Amino acid sequence: MEPIQTDPIQTAPFRTHSGAAETGRAGARRTESKRFEPNRTEIGGPDTNRADTHRTEPARENAVQAERAAAQPNSAAQHHAAELDGRLPHPPYQVQEGDLVTGSEALLRGLLLEGVECVFGYPGGNVLYIYDAMVGNPEFKHILTRHEQGAIHAADGYARSTGKVGVCIATSGPGATNLVTGIATAYMDSVPLVIITGNVPTTVMGTDAFQEADIVSITMPITKHSYLVRDVQELPRIIHEAFYIANTGRKGPVLIDIPKDVSNHQLIYKRPLQLDIRGYKAESRIEPDQIDRLVQAVRESERPVIIAGGGVVYSGASEELIEFVNRTQIPVTTTLLGHGGFPSGHELWMGMAGMHGTYTANTAIQNADLIISIGSRFDDRLTMKLEGFAPKARQIAHIDIDPAEIGKNIKTDIACVGDIKAVLQYANTKAQQADSKVWIATIQANMSKHPLNYEDSDTELKPQFVIEMLQETTRGEAIVTTDVGQHQMWVGQFYRFNQPRSLITSGGLGTMGFGFPSAIGAQVGNPGRLVISINGDGGMQMCAQEMAICAIHKIPVKIVVINNQVLGMVKQWQELIHEQRFSHIDLAGSPDFVKLAEAYGIKGLRARNKAEAYTAWQEALETDGPALVEFVVPKEENVYPMVFSGKTLDQMVMGDIENDK
């Protein structure tokens, strides 16, 4: 992949004097909500109504600034003196300690110091100073998406696939509100993001100014923490804190809202070196006594089951989990977000559990005497009817970094709070094999008797076959992103993931339009790996405009469209639950995806049968750059097994292959 360049069209530099001094904070939620007291006090300056009174005295302000600058190293004093005379050239690329810079320049330097490789964004009036600071800065990489939602989903995909913090930028008002769905998506799945939004100048805040929106209040329920920056002096610290909060403890999105005037105010740049966040303690201490109880429960169990969730992936605990399983000989089922956290090729892996889980995994949960949830929050798509979940389990253990999740949905007998990697490292020093030989034999028999299956066809191209073909040709080594719907479940069932951070999908919120932009972010973060974006024809139309940046930057994502000309999952529910009363699900008026790809400058291919599928997919793989393959499949195909809402995991509908179990 060619290096990603900043967008060439930028504005000329323009600078004014410094401004108001206030900082607002919103309290962290989730784990930290019990320890991190919300702080809505605006610290460090006068009240809002008087924040910019100095603007009426520019001469006095300039004199004060010049005197302050003179006390700094000569380069800073000269830099500022030139600006006061209107002769300031563009700032140097490297912002150094003691330089007098704008908030925008300090922001970019802060992001670079945090190791940010690329920012996804969309400019607008109230972030113009921030975008102006990017001009001529070769260090700062920015990708202009075609929609703000594309920007945040790309940042999300980057974060999930790399383990680093994803960053996006948008302007105030509609730019910021277009990020809301992406923020909620990241919050539900515990993804570390730093979201930077512009806001109207502090002088007009609260007046319903053009493109004004209180984005901090709007997003408070779906962010881990929020900042409204009123004092430019606080900006370097805030950036440092935001990254720390986003990527520690239970990870999540952090919002930094910067008014336009603050982004152009000046400060003597000083890099923050220490963190002292009142009420936020991210270190996670393990509880040896509880882990000892877990080890003892394993020794005494005969039918144990491990449910491995996304927390295993996020904590980097895959190797520790494999060691724990090998030591204890406990069968493992993974949640949708847990795929890759435990290798699908392991002999004790049972597949995915839940609404569309395998027969083996679901029945194992229902017959287990010990359930160990590791980084899974017992959400409703996993447990189904709560009252009937794991009825034979004598004990349920839960390992999670967030104590708020333990006991929230399912009564927990053994609570192991802490970072999963650390908990399993300790457990592996004492773990012994469970008495599970008979249990394992039963599970292996179920896997042989009730494998995932579908009714194949020589005349039609089945979607399950397409997923299997992608799996076989990539040997499970690709990074796969999905949108939401039937294709997402088929990927969860039929693609075999060998490595963590290989499946990027919206699990908690189920966001259509997520799949393709997240693949762009994943490819940017992993330029040496094959990235496949699997989408339905519905979700693809919610994000198709982002094909432009794949073409422009030659981002070699391989785009798959499973086209059944219908909202497949909605159709399936209407068919099976609502007695075939189909309502507003017809997508027959969708565009020609091949021509659409070609219009953006991307190779487009189509397949309607198996032979065409192999040929088109091989050509896509051999294409140097992005390519789109549309696989035309029948609309009648459903995802099985399926557990209806209100039913227990063992009440599965198996479809045409088997009778109900």
XYZ file of C-alpha atoms in Angstrom:
661
model
C 0.000 0.000 0.000
C 1.363 3.384 -0.935
C 1.969 5.893 1.851
C -1.109 7.825 2.799
C -0.692 11.528 2.174
C -2.492 14.428 3.711
C -5.132 15.927 1.509
C -3.539 18.529 -0.742
C -6.262 21.189 -0.668
C -5.777 23.264 2.452
C -6.283 26.882 3.487
C -3.615 29.500 4.094
C -2.473 30.139 7.664
C -4.365 32.776 9.637
C -3.864 33.518 13.301
C -5.271 35.806 15.965
C -4.685 36.422 19.645
C -5.215 33.988 22.500
C -8.470 33.544 24.341
C -10.579 32.207 27.158
C -9.511 30.117 30.104
C -11.836 27.402 31.273
C -12.010 23.633 31.165
C -15.043 21.428 31.591
C -15.093 17.730 32.262
C -17.697 15.043 32.187
C -17.352 12.082 34.506
C -16.258 8.671 33.334
C -18.803 5.904 33.253
C -18.821 2.101 33.552
C -16.116 0.692 35.805
C -14.805 4.095 36.707
C -18.272 5.450 37.494
C -17.960 4.089 41.016
C -14.574 5.703 41.538
C -14.369 8.606 39.098
C -16.627 11.378 40.336
C -18.190 13.458 37.526
C -16.630 16.887 37.403
C -18.689 19.385 35.464
C -16.957 22.391 37.030
C -15.190 24.571 34.510
C -11.746 25.054 35.970
C -9.049 27.595 35.484
C -10.665 30.820 34.317
C -13.433 33.369 34.585
C -17.044 32.529 33.987
C -18.357 32.068 30.467
C -19.935 35.494 30.192
C -16.623 37.215 30.855
C -14.291 34.714 29.221
C -13.342 36.921 26.291
C -13.424 40.402 27.808
C -9.774 40.828 26.863
C -10.852 40.902 23.219
C -11.794 44.585 23.673
C -8.213 45.388 24.581
C -6.036 43.923 21.835
C -3.143 46.326 22.441
C -2.947 45.430 26.104
C -3.263 41.742 25.296
C -0.477 41.925 22.730
C 1.786 43.677 25.191
C 1.174 41.024 27.833
C 1.782 38.254 25.315
C 4.968 39.865 24.054
C 6.305 40.293 27.583
C 5.525 36.668 28.332
C 7.171 35.517 25.138
C 10.288 37.540 25.869
C 10.871 35.433 28.961
C 11.061 32.323 26.798
C 13.944 31.148 24.576
C 14.817 33.540 21.779
C 13.182 31.420 19.098
C 9.832 31.614 20.872
C 10.106 35.356 21.493
C 11.014 36.045 17.889
C 8.245 33.743 16.731
C 5.650 35.665 18.728
C 7.032 39.125 17.926
C 6.764 38.321 14.231
C 3.170 37.209 14.674
C 2.164 40.406 16.446
C 3.501 42.331 13.457
C 1.580 40.101 11.062
C 4.793 38.657 9.628
C 4.590 35.122 11.028
C 5.468 32.369 8.567
C 3.917 28.938 8.936
C 5.106 27.355 12.202
C 7.948 24.849 12.154
C 6.969 21.220 11.669
C 8.395 20.242 15.036
C 6.749 22.023 17.944
C 9.373 22.194 20.678
C 9.263 22.923 24.396
C 8.980 26.673 24.870
C 7.543 27.428 21.431
C 4.611 29.797 21.329
C 1.948 27.982 19.339
C -1.789 27.946 18.784
C -4.062 25.382 20.339
C -4.358 23.721 16.937
C -0.606 23.309 16.632
C -0.439 21.977 20.183
C -3.212 19.519 19.356
C -1.369 18.078 16.378
C 1.870 17.843 18.328
C 0.050 16.105 21.164
C -1.466 13.554 18.809
C 1.940 12.814 17.293
C 3.484 12.411 20.740
C 0.772 9.867 21.554
C 1.919 7.822 18.566
C -1.033 8.563 16.308
C -0.253 7.257 12.818
C -3.310 8.497 10.977
C -6.384 10.583 11.703
C -9.676 10.213 9.866
C -11.795 13.285 9.528
C -13.935 15.824 7.735
C -13.345 19.601 8.014
C -15.820 22.401 8.629
C -15.940 25.986 9.776
C -15.223 25.445 13.461
C -12.180 23.210 12.937
C -10.563 25.340 10.247
C -7.685 26.374 12.506
C -6.996 22.704 13.256
C -6.963 21.841 9.571
C -4.869 24.918 8.830
C -2.221 23.621 11.236
C -1.943 20.477 9.085
C -0.715 22.502 6.097
C 2.866 21.624 5.266
C 3.215 19.250 8.212
C 4.679 16.061 6.708
C 4.486 14.176 9.996
C 0.727 14.437 10.337
C -1.279 11.935 8.272
C -4.950 12.634 7.672
C -7.503 10.854 5.503
C -10.490 12.835 4.292
C -13.461 10.497 4.423
C -16.664 11.275 2.572
C -18.881 11.242 5.665
C -18.152 11.798 9.341
C -19.648 8.415 10.151
C -17.138 6.881 7.759
C -14.372 8.660 9.668
C -15.295 7.301 13.067
C -15.935 3.774 11.785
C -12.519 3.848 10.095
C -10.922 4.980 13.359
C -12.817 2.169 15.097
C -11.534 -0.455 12.656
C -8.016 0.881 13.076
C -8.292 0.593 16.865
C -9.810 -2.890 16.933
C -7.283 -4.325 14.495
C -4.155 -2.762 16.018
C -4.924 -2.406 19.710
C -4.013 1.285 19.472
C -6.247 4.302 20.001
C -8.178 5.394 16.912
C -8.624 9.108 16.264
C -11.141 11.093 14.230
C -11.934 14.786 13.780
C -15.182 16.529 12.851
C -16.551 20.021 12.996
C -19.329 21.283 15.244
C -23.083 20.787 14.923
C -23.955 18.276 12.193
C -20.345 17.175 11.873
C -20.247 16.211 15.541
C -23.724 14.680 15.619
C -22.857 12.540 12.585
C -20.320 10.847 14.858
C -22.873 9.787 17.464
C -23.656 6.363 15.983
C -19.956 5.576 15.700
C -19.312 6.690 19.276
C -22.116 4.432 20.524
C -20.743 1.561 18.433
C -17.315 1.913 20.037
C -18.757 2.362 23.522
C -20.849 -0.808 23.325
C -17.837 -2.854 22.195
C -15.242 -1.187 24.481
C -13.093 0.262 21.684
C -10.499 2.961 22.527
C -11.116 6.110 20.496
C -10.290 9.784 20.910
C -12.887 11.897 19.134
C -12.019 15.532 18.468
C -14.851 17.886 17.626
C -14.949 21.600 17.001
C -17.491 23.870 18.574
C -18.638 27.448 18.112
C -16.501 30.170 19.735
C -16.901 30.542 23.472
C -18.314 34.043 22.956
C -21.477 32.681 21.327
C -21.893 29.394 23.185
C -25.417 28.984 24.444
C -26.932 31.346 21.887
C -27.992 28.708 19.352
C -25.264 29.932 17.054
C -24.858 28.546 13.557
C -23.877 24.859 13.770
C -23.880 24.864 17.561
C -24.617 21.608 19.365
C -23.793 20.572 22.914
C -22.000 17.425 21.805
C -20.619 16.761 25.293
C -24.128 16.446 26.719
C -25.407 14.565 23.683
C -22.722 11.900 23.946
C -22.351 11.697 27.713
C -24.141 8.311 27.981
C -21.929 6.794 25.261
C -18.471 8.079 26.158
C -16.099 6.937 28.844
C -15.093 10.544 29.463
C -15.622 13.966 27.878
C -13.797 17.288 27.809
C -14.965 20.763 26.842
C -11.762 22.777 26.440
C -12.127 26.441 27.397
C -8.538 27.080 28.420
C -5.940 26.447 25.723
C -3.299 26.023 28.433
C -5.046 22.820 29.465
C -5.059 21.277 25.993
C -1.720 19.367 26.125
C -2.734 17.797 29.434
C -6.203 16.959 28.191
C -4.868 15.183 25.108
C -2.515 13.103 27.243
C -5.299 12.234 29.686
C -7.751 11.371 26.923
C -5.475 8.731 25.426
C -4.736 7.268 28.830
C -8.392 7.035 29.796
C -9.450 5.617 26.419
C -6.876 2.828 26.478
C -6.808 1.734 30.117
C -9.204 -0.224 32.266
C -12.288 -1.071 30.287
C -11.434 0.738 27.092
C -13.790 3.168 25.430
C -14.268 6.416 23.503
C -13.210 9.796 24.909
C -14.480 13.073 23.444
C -12.510 16.339 23.273
C -14.669 19.305 22.237
C -12.659 22.398 21.253
C -14.330 25.776 20.605
C -13.072 27.550 17.499
C -11.479 30.475 19.303
C -9.693 28.168 21.732
C -8.157 26.272 18.819
C -6.530 29.551 17.765
C -5.531 30.819 21.207
C -1.849 30.705 22.051
C 0.220 28.939 24.674
C 3.847 28.272 25.465
C 4.044 24.611 24.587
C 5.043 22.257 27.367
C 4.743 18.534 26.979
C 2.786 16.902 29.819
C 4.920 14.346 31.618
C 2.790 13.057 34.475
C -0.795 12.005 34.837
C -2.787 12.899 37.912
C -6.454 12.354 37.121
C -8.642 12.928 40.127
C -10.737 9.884 40.925
C -9.454 7.732 38.049
C -7.315 4.762 38.988
C -6.889 2.472 36.012
C -4.607 -0.102 37.571
C -6.374 -3.415 37.872
C -5.442 -5.566 40.845
C -6.213 -9.230 40.685
C -7.805 -11.040 43.610
C -5.817 -14.242 44.248
C -8.426 -15.662 46.629
C -11.118 -15.571 43.950
C -8.801 -17.065 41.334
C -7.911 -19.842 43.781
C -11.631 -20.550 44.145
C -11.898 -20.753 40.364
C -8.999 -23.199 40.132
C -10.609 -25.324 42.839
C -13.953 -25.279 41.005
C -12.220 -26.478 37.836
C -10.659 -29.416 39.703
C -14.055 -30.439 41.040
C -15.991 -30.073 37.771
C -16.902 -32.762 35.291
C -18.688 -30.704 32.645
C -16.953 -27.307 32.503
C -17.365 -24.780 29.669
C -15.424 -21.601 28.942
C -17.209 -18.717 27.193
C -14.486 -16.518 25.688
C -15.552 -12.989 24.759
C -14.066 -9.850 23.296
C -12.230 -9.085 26.527
C -9.778 -11.879 25.745
C -8.881 -10.112 22.503
C -8.713 -6.612 23.987
C -6.480 -7.690 26.879
C -4.063 -9.566 24.618
C -4.701 -12.735 26.611
C -5.017 -15.262 23.785
C -1.825 -17.148 24.640
C -2.744 -17.256 28.314
C -6.181 -18.626 27.460
C -4.704 -21.338 25.249
C -2.358 -22.348 28.067
C -5.241 -22.374 30.573
C -7.349 -24.569 28.291
C -4.489 -26.953 27.619
C -3.846 -27.275 31.350
C -7.483 -27.708 32.372
C -8.909 -29.456 29.290
C -12.052 -27.318 29.269
C -14.037 -26.983 26.011
C -14.341 -23.405 24.699
C -17.053 -21.497 22.895
C -16.431 -17.978 21.631
C -18.830 -15.080 21.323
C -18.998 -13.130 18.071
C -16.508 -10.556 19.374
C -14.415 -13.291 20.939
C -13.576 -14.910 17.598
C -9.831 -15.179 17.168
C -9.196 -14.885 20.898
C -9.094 -18.678 20.900
C -7.976 -20.439 17.706
C -10.751 -22.131 15.764
C -8.417 -24.972 14.888
C -8.060 -26.080 18.512
C -9.585 -29.474 19.238
C -11.564 -28.074 22.182
C -13.186 -25.206 20.278
C -16.951 -25.700 19.865
C -17.771 -22.700 17.662
C -19.905 -19.664 18.411
C -22.637 -19.710 21.058
C -25.910 -17.835 21.292
C -28.853 -17.024 19.033
C -27.074 -18.354 15.942
C -24.557 -20.495 17.780
C -23.663 -24.095 17.037
C -25.674 -27.000 18.363
C -22.607 -28.241 20.231
C -21.806 -24.936 21.946
C -25.385 -24.182 22.995
C -26.122 -27.633 24.353
C -22.788 -27.693 26.176
C -23.714 -24.488 28.016
C -27.099 -25.912 28.930
C -25.576 -29.104 30.347
C -22.430 -27.702 31.979
C -21.830 -27.922 35.711
C -19.354 -25.032 35.622
C -19.515 -21.951 33.390
C -16.435 -19.708 33.159
C -17.088 -16.452 31.330
C -13.851 -14.758 30.312
C -14.310 -11.243 28.958
C -17.919 -11.832 27.969
C -20.710 -9.762 29.482
C -23.550 -12.319 29.191
C -25.480 -10.186 26.710
C -28.966 -11.206 25.621
C -27.891 -12.616 22.229
C -25.638 -15.058 24.087
C -27.865 -16.037 27.001
C -31.293 -15.816 25.329
C -33.930 -16.520 28.014
C -32.116 -15.619 31.219
C -34.209 -17.848 33.476
C -33.245 -20.885 31.407
C -29.553 -20.148 30.923
C -27.140 -22.900 32.048
C -29.705 -24.538 34.352
C -27.370 -27.375 35.417
C -24.424 -25.172 36.362
C -23.549 -25.520 40.035
C -21.243 -22.526 39.796
C -20.765 -19.620 37.390
C -17.440 -17.811 37.341
C -16.853 -14.478 35.632
C -13.480 -12.937 34.774
C -13.750 -9.288 33.705
C -11.896 -6.015 34.133
C -15.160 -4.180 34.809
C -16.772 -5.069 38.146
C -20.010 -3.463 36.961
C -20.490 -6.339 34.502
C -20.131 -9.090 37.077
C -23.538 -10.173 38.297
C -25.323 -7.629 36.080
C -27.179 -10.186 33.960
C -26.292 -13.580 35.415
C -25.794 -14.391 39.105
C -22.084 -14.959 39.641
C -20.623 -17.313 42.243
C -16.926 -16.655 41.610
C -16.017 -13.072 40.671
C -12.490 -12.570 39.323
C -12.124 -8.832 38.746
C -9.011 -7.737 36.913
C -7.208 -7.629 33.616
C -7.836 -10.974 31.950
C -4.216 -11.451 30.970
C -3.070 -10.987 34.571
C -5.843 -13.199 35.974
C -5.024 -16.059 33.603
C -1.293 -15.706 34.198
C -1.902 -16.266 37.891
C -4.419 -19.051 37.263
C -1.944 -20.883 35.040
C 0.481 -21.192 37.944
C -2.046 -23.360 39.784
C -4.421 -24.738 37.152
C -5.001 -28.491 37.026
C -6.928 -30.679 34.652
C -10.650 -31.050 35.150
C -12.222 -34.494 35.269
C -13.624 -33.876 31.794
C -12.692 -36.843 29.589
C -16.252 -38.166 29.307
C -17.533 -34.628 28.784
C -15.073 -33.966 25.983
C -16.051 -37.213 24.293
C -19.719 -36.167 24.430
C -18.916 -32.781 22.924
C -16.825 -34.258 20.130
C -19.660 -36.663 19.323
C -22.083 -33.746 19.097
C -19.727 -31.881 16.786
C -19.608 -34.872 14.455
C -23.338 -35.524 14.597
C -24.509 -31.885 14.377
C -22.011 -29.868 12.332
C -22.863 -26.505 10.841
C -24.483 -27.271 7.542
C -26.579 -25.861 4.743
C -28.319 -27.113 1.639
C -25.771 -26.588 -1.113
C -26.672 -26.025 -4.761
C -24.993 -26.496 -8.134
C -27.225 -23.924 -9.793
C -27.360 -21.172 -7.186
C -24.575 -19.451 -5.291
C -25.198 -19.960 -1.590
C -23.891 -17.288 0.821
C -22.489 -19.922 3.183
C -20.446 -21.314 0.305
C -19.041 -17.845 -0.371
C -17.864 -17.497 3.246
C -16.329 -20.971 3.138
C -14.541 -20.075 -0.098
C -13.124 -16.899 1.455
C -11.957 -18.950 4.430
C -10.293 -21.612 2.284
C -8.510 -19.206 -0.058
C -7.143 -17.079 2.800
C -6.550 -19.995 5.233
C -8.135 -17.869 7.932
C -5.228 -15.421 7.989
C -7.042 -12.320 6.694
C -8.497 -9.501 8.739
C -12.232 -9.704 8.093
C -14.646 -6.882 8.734
C -18.382 -7.337 8.460
C -21.422 -5.179 8.332
C -24.543 -6.301 10.216
C -27.106 -8.893 9.228
C -27.207 -12.423 7.889
C -23.759 -12.247 6.325
C -22.349 -11.254 9.724
C -23.760 -14.404 11.298
C -22.543 -16.594 8.430
C -19.055 -15.190 8.957
C -19.353 -15.982 12.668
C -20.354 -19.531 11.806
C -18.286 -20.500 8.763
C -15.090 -18.422 8.824
C -12.321 -19.863 10.982
C -10.172 -17.272 12.746
C -6.656 -18.211 13.800
C -5.444 -14.919 15.272
C -6.849 -12.300 17.625
C -7.962 -8.952 16.151
C -8.868 -10.685 12.885
C -12.642 -10.151 13.077
C -13.848 -6.546 13.121
C -17.608 -6.312 13.571
C -20.217 -4.269 15.416
C -21.408 -6.636 18.125
C -23.230 -4.637 20.781
C -24.906 -1.911 18.741
C -25.271 -3.803 15.453
C -24.457 -0.812 13.268
C -25.222 -1.092 9.573
C -22.723 0.890 7.516
C -19.883 -0.067 9.873
C -18.271 -2.834 7.858
C -16.601 -1.140 4.914
C -15.245 2.009 6.640
C -13.861 -0.138 9.457
C -11.984 -2.174 6.839
C -10.323 1.002 5.598
C -9.084 1.730 9.110
C -7.940 -1.857 9.567
C -5.987 -1.736 6.301
C -4.350 1.566 7.220
C -3.279 0.057 10.537
C -2.146 -3.229 8.974
C -0.676 -2.378 5.566
C 0.988 -5.772 5.194
C -2.124 -7.898 5.738
C -5.041 -8.860 3.540
C -8.211 -7.082 4.668
C -11.610 -8.307 3.463
C -14.765 -6.269 3.982
C -17.882 -8.471 3.858
C -21.149 -6.565 3.464
C -24.771 -7.075 2.641
C -26.372 -5.073 -0.142
C -28.217 -3.030 2.483
C -25.285 -1.996 4.650
C -23.042 -1.383 1.657
C -25.313 1.430 0.539
C -24.888 3.147 3.899
C -21.163 3.630 3.352
C -20.462 3.193 -0.385
C -19.145 6.740 -0.695
C -15.987 5.698 1.154
C -14.889 3.783 -1.944
C -13.541 7.133 -3.084
C -10.751 7.142 -0.518
C -9.825 3.531 -1.287
C -9.331 4.544 -4.910
C -7.543 7.821 -4.179
C -5.119 6.375 -1.622
C -4.925 2.912 -3.235
C -6.030 1.218 -0.022
C -6.208 -2.424 -1.150
C -9.314 -3.561 0.723
C -11.130 -6.434 -0.971
C -14.819 -5.557 -0.801
C -17.360 -8.389 -0.797
C -21.055 -7.688 -1.314
C -23.424 -10.558 -0.520
C -26.359 -9.396 -2.638
C -29.701 -11.064 -1.980
C -31.700 -7.920 -2.854
C -33.410 -7.917 0.517
C -32.887 -6.896 4.126
C -32.065 -10.493 4.917
C -32.162 -10.663 8.698
C -35.326 -8.586 8.897
C -36.860 -10.826 6.239
C -35.894 -13.916 8.242
C -37.614 -12.609 11.367
C -40.689 -11.582 9.441
C -40.816 -14.999 7.811
C -40.298 -17.125 10.920
C -41.815 -14.987 13.680
C -44.319 -12.730 11.908
C -45.895 -15.439 9.731
C -44.398 -14.198 6.450
C -45.893 -10.725 6.720
C -43.086 -9.055 4.805
C -42.891 -5.316 5.251
C -40.489 -2.868 3.568
C -37.526 -5.183 3.060
C -37.212 -5.154 -0.744
C -33.846 -3.829 -1.944
C -34.368 -4.726 -5.589
C -33.816 -1.091 -6.559
C -30.206 -1.176 -5.390
C -27.519 0.074 -7.767
C -25.316 -2.073 -9.957
C -22.476 -2.506 -7.460
C -19.962 -3.359 -10.172
C -20.685 -0.133 -12.033
C -20.739 1.780 -8.775
C -17.255 0.506 -7.917
C -16.018 1.366 -11.393
C -17.459 4.862 -11.054
C -15.171 5.353 -8.065
C -12.195 3.943 -9.954
C -12.240 0.492 -8.331
C -12.264 -2.808 -10.165
C -15.733 -4.383 -9.984
C -16.517 -8.068 -10.473
C -19.660 -10.181 -10.235
C -20.372 -13.875 -9.621
C -23.645 -15.791 -9.880
C -22.410 -19.387 -9.546
C -19.530 -21.324 -8.020
C -17.269 -21.221 -11.073
C -17.695 -17.472 -11.435
C -17.183 -17.055 -7.696
C -13.777 -18.734 -7.748
C -12.668 -16.803 -10.832
C -13.853 -13.406 -9.627
C -12.432 -13.826 -6.155
C -9.057 -14.944 -7.493
C -8.944 -11.917 -9.764
C -9.774 -9.669 -6.817
C -6.948 -11.187 -4.779
C -4.518 -10.634 -7.632
C -5.589 -7.015 -8.091
C -3.002 -4.502 -6.942
C -5.312 -2.203 -5.047
C -8.936 -2.254 -3.970
C -11.480 -4.488 -5.693
C -15.178 -5.205 -5.236
C -16.813 -8.566 -5.854
C -20.591 -8.839 -5.870
C -21.851 -12.342 -5.089
C -25.473 -12.707 -6.187
C -27.239 -15.119 -3.810
C -30.865 -16.240 -3.319
C -33.003 -14.157 -0.995
C -34.694 -17.233 0.499
C -31.609 -18.375 2.446
C -31.803 -18.122 6.253
C -29.276 -18.368 9.088
C -29.533 -21.583 11.098
C -29.393 -22.675 13.866
C -31.582 -19.994 15.377
C -32.977 -19.497 18.873
C -36.081 -17.323 19.004
C -36.345 -14.565 21.582
C -37.887 -15.897 24.785
C -36.522 -19.392 24.194
C -33.598 -21.140 25.860
C -30.354 -22.054 24.124
C -31.312 -25.695 23.715
C -34.555 -24.747 21.907
C -32.864 -24.324 18.545
C -34.515 -24.238 15.144
C -32.148 -26.153 12.890
C -33.739 -25.270 9.552
C -34.099 -27.653 6.640
C -31.098 -29.769 7.603
C -32.468 -31.202 10.855
C -35.630 -31.181 12.907
C -35.923 -28.950 15.972
C -33.707 -30.026 18.842
